[in-house]
């Protein structure tokens, strides 16, 4: 690729394509990389060019750019594997985010776990949780990696790889001032924690179903269900309190429906996973929850970025 085209595609990523994976753009967008940094690291450059080529191929209906995408992706992975020895954690973590973002958009069966384990190794090698806790952009990047780990564990019904200490740290930083899970993926931190706990319980439940004379204790699941039900959706628009209308009420209403979709999807997961042999009343409840999820999805305009990012672990 010519240098001019490379700069153009890098700029397109920094200004446009880095927003695509998020529910909303934010000041500490974990995917945005300054063009000056992109030029410094060849592995990061090729990863970004791969993502830009993919988006431009769809945008311009240019299939030849898909070839460019695969070429840049392959080059990025080769250079990245060599750079693990000597490069700094910032550029390596930026590259992992871009690579996983690319792979998640292509296939549901990928090497995500390898990349996430690599990210965890990097973070622990550099004691990132302790040393970068004041760096809001680094914390947002850690949040994305942990989010991917949680959703993969949730889908596959296994324990997340990242220890709970990461989520505990993120819970203290999820203030909404520079980033939040709502902004990153449309899901409140309280629901992310609920998903983590349910994934762990699902892993235990799966094991107990294969064991004789073992009964799974459903009480922890029932506690989580009650917590999810009782969560107060702060995005509700109340016309009786004008202070709530300082922001565009339509934007708030969209976030309200997004949160409700997550709420009912998590409940759907809990009722379905932990009681596979359903009586008719439970089946009606599951059908109702699925309907509520889809109704919430339909309430958000197609052009709103929220609609493209939530509930993907359930479908």
CSV table of C-alpha atoms in Angstrom, one decimal:
chain,number,residue,atom,x,y,z
A,1,UNK,CA,0.0,0.0,0.0
A,2,UNK,CA,1.3,3.4,-0.9
A,3,UNK,CA,2.3,5.7,2.0
A,4,UNK,CA,-0.4,8.3,1.1
A,5,UNK,CA,-3.1,5.5,1.1
A,6,UNK,CA,-1.7,4.2,4.4
A,7,UNK,CA,-1.9,7.6,6.0
A,8,UNK,CA,-5.5,8.0,4.7
A,9,UNK,CA,-6.6,4.7,6.0
A,10,UNK,CA,-4.9,5.3,9.4
A,11,UNK,CA,-6.7,8.6,9.7
A,12,UNK,CA,-10.0,7.0,8.7
A,13,UNK,CA,-9.5,4.5,11.6
A,14,UNK,CA,-8.6,7.2,14.1
A,15,UNK,CA,-11.6,9.4,13.2
A,16,UNK,CA,-14.3,7.0,12.2
A,17,UNK,CA,-13.7,3.2,12.4
A,18,UNK,CA,-12.5,3.2,16.0
A,19,UNK,CA,-16.0,4.2,17.1
A,20,UNK,CA,-17.7,1.2,15.4
A,21,UNK,CA,-17.1,-1.3,18.2
A,22,UNK,CA,-18.5,1.0,20.9
A,23,UNK,CA,-22.1,1.8,21.9
A,24,UNK,CA,-21.1,5.5,22.1
A,25,UNK,CA,-17.9,7.4,21.4
A,26,UNK,CA,-16.0,8.8,24.4
A,27,UNK,CA,-13.0,10.9,25.3
A,28,UNK,CA,-11.0,7.8,26.3
A,29,UNK,CA,-12.1,5.6,23.4
A,30,UNK,CA,-10.0,2.5,24.0
A,31,UNK,CA,-9.7,1.8,20.2
A,32,UNK,CA,-8.7,5.2,19.1
A,33,UNK,CA,-4.9,5.6,18.4
A,34,UNK,CA,-3.3,8.8,17.5
A,35,UNK,CA,-1.8,8.8,14.0
A,36,UNK,CA,1.6,9.7,15.3
A,37,UNK,CA,1.6,6.5,17.4
A,38,UNK,CA,0.4,4.4,14.5
A,39,UNK,CA,3.4,5.3,12.4
A,40,UNK,CA,5.8,4.3,15.2
A,41,UNK,CA,4.8,0.6,15.5
A,42,UNK,CA,4.6,-1.5,12.3
A,43,UNK,CA,2.6,-4.2,14.0
A,44,UNK,CA,0.0,-1.7,15.2
A,45,UNK,CA,0.0,0.0,11.7
A,46,UNK,CA,-0.8,-3.2,9.9
A,47,UNK,CA,-3.5,-4.2,12.4
A,48,UNK,CA,-5.2,-0.8,11.9
A,49,UNK,CA,-4.8,-1.0,8.1
A,50,UNK,CA,-6.5,-4.4,8.2
A,51,UNK,CA,-9.6,-3.0,10.1
A,52,UNK,CA,-9.7,0.0,7.8
A,53,UNK,CA,-9.5,-2.2,4.7
A,54,UNK,CA,-12.3,-4.3,6.0
A,55,UNK,CA,-14.6,-1.3,6.6
A,56,UNK,CA,-13.7,0.4,3.3
A,57,UNK,CA,-14.4,-2.8,1.4
A,58,UNK,CA,-17.9,-2.8,2.8
A,59,UNK,CA,-18.4,0.9,2.5
A,60,UNK,CA,-17.2,1.2,-1.1
A,61,UNK,CA,-18.3,-2.3,-2.3
A,62,UNK,CA,-14.6,-3.1,-3.2
A,63,UNK,CA,-13.9,-6.8,-2.8
A,64,UNK,CA,-10.2,-6.3,-3.6
A,65,UNK,CA,-9.8,-4.5,-0.3
A,66,UNK,CA,-10.7,-7.7,1.5
A,67,UNK,CA,-7.4,-9.2,0.1
A,68,UNK,CA,-5.6,-6.2,1.5
A,69,UNK,CA,-7.4,-6.8,4.9
A,70,UNK,CA,-6.1,-10.4,5.1
A,71,UNK,CA,-2.6,-9.4,4.0
A,72,UNK,CA,-2.4,-6.7,6.6
A,73,UNK,CA,-3.9,-9.0,9.3
A,74,UNK,CA,-1.4,-11.7,8.6
A,75,UNK,CA,1.5,-9.2,8.7
A,76,UNK,CA,0.3,-7.7,11.9
A,77,UNK,CA,0.1,-11.0,13.7
A,78,UNK,CA,3.7,-12.0,12.6
A,79,UNK,CA,5.2,-8.7,13.6
A,80,UNK,CA,3.2,-8.6,16.8
A,81,UNK,CA,4.5,-12.1,17.9
A,82,UNK,CA,8.0,-10.8,17.6
A,83,UNK,CA,7.3,-7.5,19.3
A,84,UNK,CA,6.0,-9.2,22.5
A,85,UNK,CA,9.6,-9.4,23.7
A,86,UNK,CA,10.7,-5.7,23.4
A,87,UNK,CA,7.7,-3.4,22.9
A,88,UNK,CA,5.8,-1.5,25.6
A,89,UNK,CA,2.5,-2.6,27.0
A,90,UNK,CA,0.6,0.4,25.6
A,91,UNK,CA,1.3,-0.4,22.0
A,92,UNK,CA,0.9,-4.1,22.5
A,93,UNK,CA,-2.5,-3.7,24.3
A,94,UNK,CA,-3.7,-1.3,21.6
A,95,UNK,CA,-2.8,-3.9,18.9
A,96,UNK,CA,-4.6,-6.7,20.8
A,97,UNK,CA,-7.7,-4.6,20.9
A,98,UNK,CA,-7.6,-3.9,17.2
A,99,UNK,CA,-6.8,-7.6,16.3
A,100,UNK,CA,-9.6,-9.0,18.4
A,101,UNK,CA,-12.0,-6.3,17.1
A,102,UNK,CA,-11.2,-7.4,13.6
A,103,UNK,CA,-11.6,-11.1,14.4
A,104,UNK,CA,-14.9,-10.7,16.2
A,105,UNK,CA,-16.4,-9.1,13.1
A,106,UNK,CA,-15.4,-12.0,10.9
A,107,UNK,CA,-16.3,-15.2,12.8
A,108,UNK,CA,-17.7,-16.5,16.0
A,109,UNK,CA,-15.0,-19.2,16.1
A,110,UNK,CA,-11.6,-17.6,16.5
A,111,UNK,CA,-8.4,-17.4,18.5
A,112,UNK,CA,-9.9,-14.8,20.9
A,113,UNK,CA,-9.0,-16.8,24.0
A,114,UNK,CA,-5.3,-16.9,22.9
A,115,UNK,CA,-5.3,-13.1,22.5
A,116,UNK,CA,-7.1,-12.5,25.8
A,117,UNK,CA,-4.7,-14.8,27.6
A,118,UNK,CA,-1.9,-12.8,26.0
A,119,UNK,CA,-3.5,-9.6,27.2
A,120,UNK,CA,-3.8,-10.9,30.7
A,121,UNK,CA,-0.2,-12.0,30.7
A,122,UNK,CA,0.9,-8.5,29.6
A,123,UNK,CA,-1.2,-6.8,32.2
A,124,UNK,CA,0.1,-9.0,35.0
A,125,UNK,CA,3.7,-8.7,33.8
A,126,UNK,CA,3.5,-4.9,34.0
A,127,UNK,CA,1.2,-4.9,37.1
A,128,UNK,CA,-1.1,-2.8,35.0
A,129,UNK,CA,-4.0,-2.9,37.4
A,130,UNK,CA,-2.0,-1.2,40.1
A,131,UNK,CA,0.4,1.0,38.0
A,132,UNK,CA,-2.1,2.3,35.5
A,133,UNK,CA,-5.3,2.7,37.6
A,134,UNK,CA,-5.0,6.5,37.2
A,135,UNK,CA,-4.8,6.3,33.4
A,136,UNK,CA,-8.4,6.4,32.3
A,137,UNK,CA,-7.7,5.3,28.7
A,138,UNK,CA,-5.7,2.3,29.9
A,139,UNK,CA,-8.5,1.4,32.4
A,140,UNK,CA,-11.0,1.6,29.5
A,141,UNK,CA,-8.8,-0.7,27.5
A,142,UNK,CA,-8.7,-3.2,30.4
A,143,UNK,CA,-12.5,-2.9,30.6
A,144,UNK,CA,-12.8,-3.9,27.0
A,145,UNK,CA,-10.5,-6.9,27.4
A,146,UNK,CA,-12.4,-8.0,30.6
A,147,UNK,CA,-15.7,-7.5,28.8
A,148,UNK,CA,-14.7,-9.9,26.0
A,149,UNK,CA,-13.5,-12.4,28.6
A,150,UNK,CA,-16.8,-12.2,30.5
A,151,UNK,CA,-19.0,-12.6,27.3
A,152,UNK,CA,-17.0,-15.5,26.0
A,153,UNK,CA,-17.2,-17.3,29.4
A,154,UNK,CA,-20.9,-16.4,29.5
A,155,UNK,CA,-21.6,-18.0,26.2
A,156,UNK,CA,-19.5,-21.1,26.8
A,157,UNK,CA,-20.7,-21.5,30.4
A,158,UNK,CA,-17.2,-21.6,31.9
A,159,UNK,CA,-15.3,-19.5,34.4
A,160,UNK,CA,-13.8,-16.2,33.1
A,161,UNK,CA,-10.0,-16.2,32.8
A,162,UNK,CA,-9.5,-12.8,34.4
A,163,UNK,CA,-9.7,-12.9,38.2
A,164,UNK,CA,-12.5,-11.0,39.9
A,165,UNK,CA,-10.0,-8.4,41.1
A,166,UNK,CA,-10.0,-6.8,37.6
A,167,UNK,CA,-13.8,-6.3,37.8
A,168,UNK,CA,-13.5,-5.0,41.3
A,169,UNK,CA,-11.0,-2.4,40.1
A,170,UNK,CA,-13.2,-1.5,37.1
A,171,UNK,CA,-16.3,-1.0,39.4
A,172,UNK,CA,-14.4,1.7,41.3
A,173,UNK,CA,-13.5,3.5,38.0
A,174,UNK,CA,-16.8,3.2,36.2
A,175,UNK,CA,-17.9,6.7,37.0
A,176,UNK,CA,-19.1,7.8,33.6
A,177,UNK,CA,-16.8,10.9,33.6
A,178,UNK,CA,-14.3,9.5,31.1
A,179,UNK,CA,-15.7,6.1,30.3
A,180,UNK,CA,-18.3,3.5,31.5
A,181,UNK,CA,-19.5,0.1,30.6
A,182,UNK,CA,-22.7,1.8,29.4
A,183,UNK,CA,-20.6,3.8,26.9
A,184,UNK,CA,-18.4,0.9,25.9
A,185,UNK,CA,-21.1,-1.8,25.4
A,186,UNK,CA,-24.4,-0.5,26.6
A,187,UNK,CA,-24.4,-2.8,29.6
A,188,UNK,CA,-24.2,-1.4,33.2
A,189,UNK,CA,-21.3,-2.6,35.4
A,190,UNK,CA,-23.8,-4.2,37.7
A,191,UNK,CA,-25.0,-6.5,34.9
A,192,UNK,CA,-21.4,-7.2,33.9
A,193,UNK,CA,-20.8,-8.5,37.4
A,194,UNK,CA,-24.0,-10.5,37.3
A,195,UNK,CA,-22.9,-12.1,34.0
A,196,UNK,CA,-19.5,-13.0,35.5
A,197,UNK,CA,-21.1,-14.6,38.5
A,198,UNK,CA,-23.6,-16.5,36.4
A,199,UNK,CA,-20.8,-17.7,34.1
A,200,UNK,CA,-19.0,-19.2,37.1
A,201,UNK,CA,-22.2,-20.8,38.4
A,202,UNK,CA,-23.0,-22.2,34.9
A,203,UNK,CA,-19.6,-23.8,34.9
A,204,UNK,CA,-20.3,-25.5,38.2
A,205,UNK,CA,-23.8,-26.4,37.2
A,206,UNK,CA,-22.5,-28.1,34.0
A,207,UNK,CA,-20.1,-30.2,36.1
A,208,UNK,CA,-22.8,-31.2,38.6
A,209,UNK,CA,-25.1,-32.5,35.8
A,210,UNK,CA,-22.4,-35.0,34.9
A,211,UNK,CA,-22.0,-36.3,38.5
A,212,UNK,CA,-24.1,-38.8,40.4
A,213,UNK,CA,-25.5,-38.0,43.8
A,214,UNK,CA,-24.7,-34.3,43.4
A,215,UNK,CA,-27.4,-31.5,43.6
A,216,UNK,CA,-26.7,-28.0,42.4
A,217,UNK,CA,-27.6,-25.3,44.9
A,218,UNK,CA,-29.7,-22.8,43.0
A,219,UNK,CA,-29.8,-20.2,45.8
A,220,UNK,CA,-26.8,-18.1,44.4
A,221,UNK,CA,-28.6,-18.0,41.1
A,222,UNK,CA,-31.8,-16.9,42.7
A,223,UNK,CA,-29.9,-14.1,44.5
A,224,UNK,CA,-28.5,-12.8,41.2
A,225,UNK,CA,-31.9,-13.0,39.6
A,226,UNK,CA,-33.4,-10.8,42.3
A,227,UNK,CA,-30.5,-8.3,42.1
A,228,UNK,CA,-31.0,-8.0,38.3
A,229,UNK,CA,-34.7,-7.6,38.7
A,230,UNK,CA,-34.3,-4.9,41.4
A,231,UNK,CA,-31.7,-2.9,39.5
A,232,UNK,CA,-32.9,0.7,39.1
A,233,UNK,CA,-32.7,1.9,35.5
A,234,UNK,CA,-31.5,5.5,35.9
A,235,UNK,CA,-32.1,6.3,32.2
A,236,UNK,CA,-35.8,6.4,32.6
A,237,UNK,CA,-37.2,9.7,31.3
A,238,UNK,CA,-39.7,11.3,33.7
A,239,UNK,CA,-41.6,14.3,32.2
A,240,UNK,CA,-42.8,15.2,35.7
A,241,UNK,CA,-39.2,16.1,36.7
A,242,UNK,CA,-37.8,18.7,34.2
A,243,UNK,CA,-34.3,18.3,35.5
A,244,UNK,CA,-34.2,14.9,33.8
A,245,UNK,CA,-34.7,16.6,30.4
A,246,UNK,CA,-31.5,18.5,30.4
A,247,UNK,CA,-30.2,15.9,27.9
A,248,UNK,CA,-31.9,14.8,24.7
A,249,UNK,CA,-34.8,12.6,26.0
A,250,UNK,CA,-34.6,10.4,23.0
A,251,UNK,CA,-30.9,9.5,23.7
A,252,UNK,CA,-31.8,8.7,27.3
A,253,UNK,CA,-34.8,6.7,26.2
A,254,UNK,CA,-32.6,4.6,23.8
A,255,UNK,CA,-30.2,3.9,26.7
A,256,UNK,CA,-33.2,2.9,28.8
A,257,UNK,CA,-34.3,0.3,26.3
A,258,UNK,CA,-30.8,-0.9,25.9
A,259,UNK,CA,-30.4,-1.5,29.6
A,260,UNK,CA,-33.8,-3.2,29.7
A,261,UNK,CA,-32.8,-5.5,26.9
A,262,UNK,CA,-29.7,-6.5,28.9
A,263,UNK,CA,-31.8,-7.0,32.1
A,264,UNK,CA,-34.2,-9.4,30.4
A,265,UNK,CA,-31.6,-11.2,28.4
A,266,UNK,CA,-29.7,-12.0,31.6
A,267,UNK,CA,-32.9,-13.2,33.2
A,268,UNK,CA,-33.6,-15.3,30.1
A,269,UNK,CA,-30.1,-16.8,30.4
A,270,UNK,CA,-30.6,-17.6,34.1
A,271,UNK,CA,-34.0,-19.3,33.7
A,272,UNK,CA,-32.9,-21.2,30.7
A,273,UNK,CA,-29.4,-22.4,31.6
A,274,UNK,CA,-30.1,-23.5,35.2
A,275,UNK,CA,-33.4,-25.4,34.5
A,276,UNK,CA,-33.1,-27.3,31.2
A,277,UNK,CA,-36.2,-29.4,31.8
A,278,UNK,CA,-38.9,-26.8,31.7
A,279,UNK,CA,-42.5,-27.1,32.8
A,280,UNK,CA,-45.1,-25.3,30.7
A,281,UNK,CA,-45.2,-22.2,33.0
A,282,UNK,CA,-41.4,-21.8,32.9
A,283,UNK,CA,-41.5,-22.1,29.1
A,284,UNK,CA,-44.0,-19.3,28.9
A,285,UNK,CA,-41.8,-17.2,31.1
A,286,UNK,CA,-38.8,-17.8,28.8
A,287,UNK,CA,-40.9,-16.9,25.8
A,288,UNK,CA,-42.0,-13.7,27.5
A,289,UNK,CA,-38.5,-12.7,28.3
A,290,UNK,CA,-37.3,-13.3,24.8
A,291,UNK,CA,-40.2,-11.1,23.5
A,292,UNK,CA,-39.3,-8.3,25.9
A,293,UNK,CA,-35.7,-8.4,24.7
A,294,UNK,CA,-36.7,-8.2,21.1
A,295,UNK,CA,-39.2,-5.4,21.9
A,296,UNK,CA,-36.5,-3.4,23.5
A,297,UNK,CA,-34.3,-3.9,20.5
A,298,UNK,CA,-37.0,-2.7,18.2
A,299,UNK,CA,-37.5,0.5,20.2
A,300,UNK,CA,-34.0,1.8,19.4
A,301,UNK,CA,-33.6,3.4,15.9
A,302,UNK,CA,-31.5,1.4,13.4
A,303,UNK,CA,-29.0,4.3,13.0
A,304,UNK,CA,-28.3,4.4,16.7
A,305,UNK,CA,-24.9,2.8,17.5
A,306,UNK,CA,-26.4,1.3,20.7
A,307,UNK,CA,-28.5,-1.1,18.6
A,308,UNK,CA,-25.4,-2.7,17.0
A,309,UNK,CA,-23.6,-3.5,20.2
A,310,UNK,CA,-25.8,-5.0,22.8
A,311,UNK,CA,-27.1,-8.4,23.6
A,312,UNK,CA,-24.8,-10.2,21.2
A,313,UNK,CA,-23.9,-12.9,23.8
A,314,UNK,CA,-27.5,-14.1,23.7
A,315,UNK,CA,-27.9,-14.7,20.0
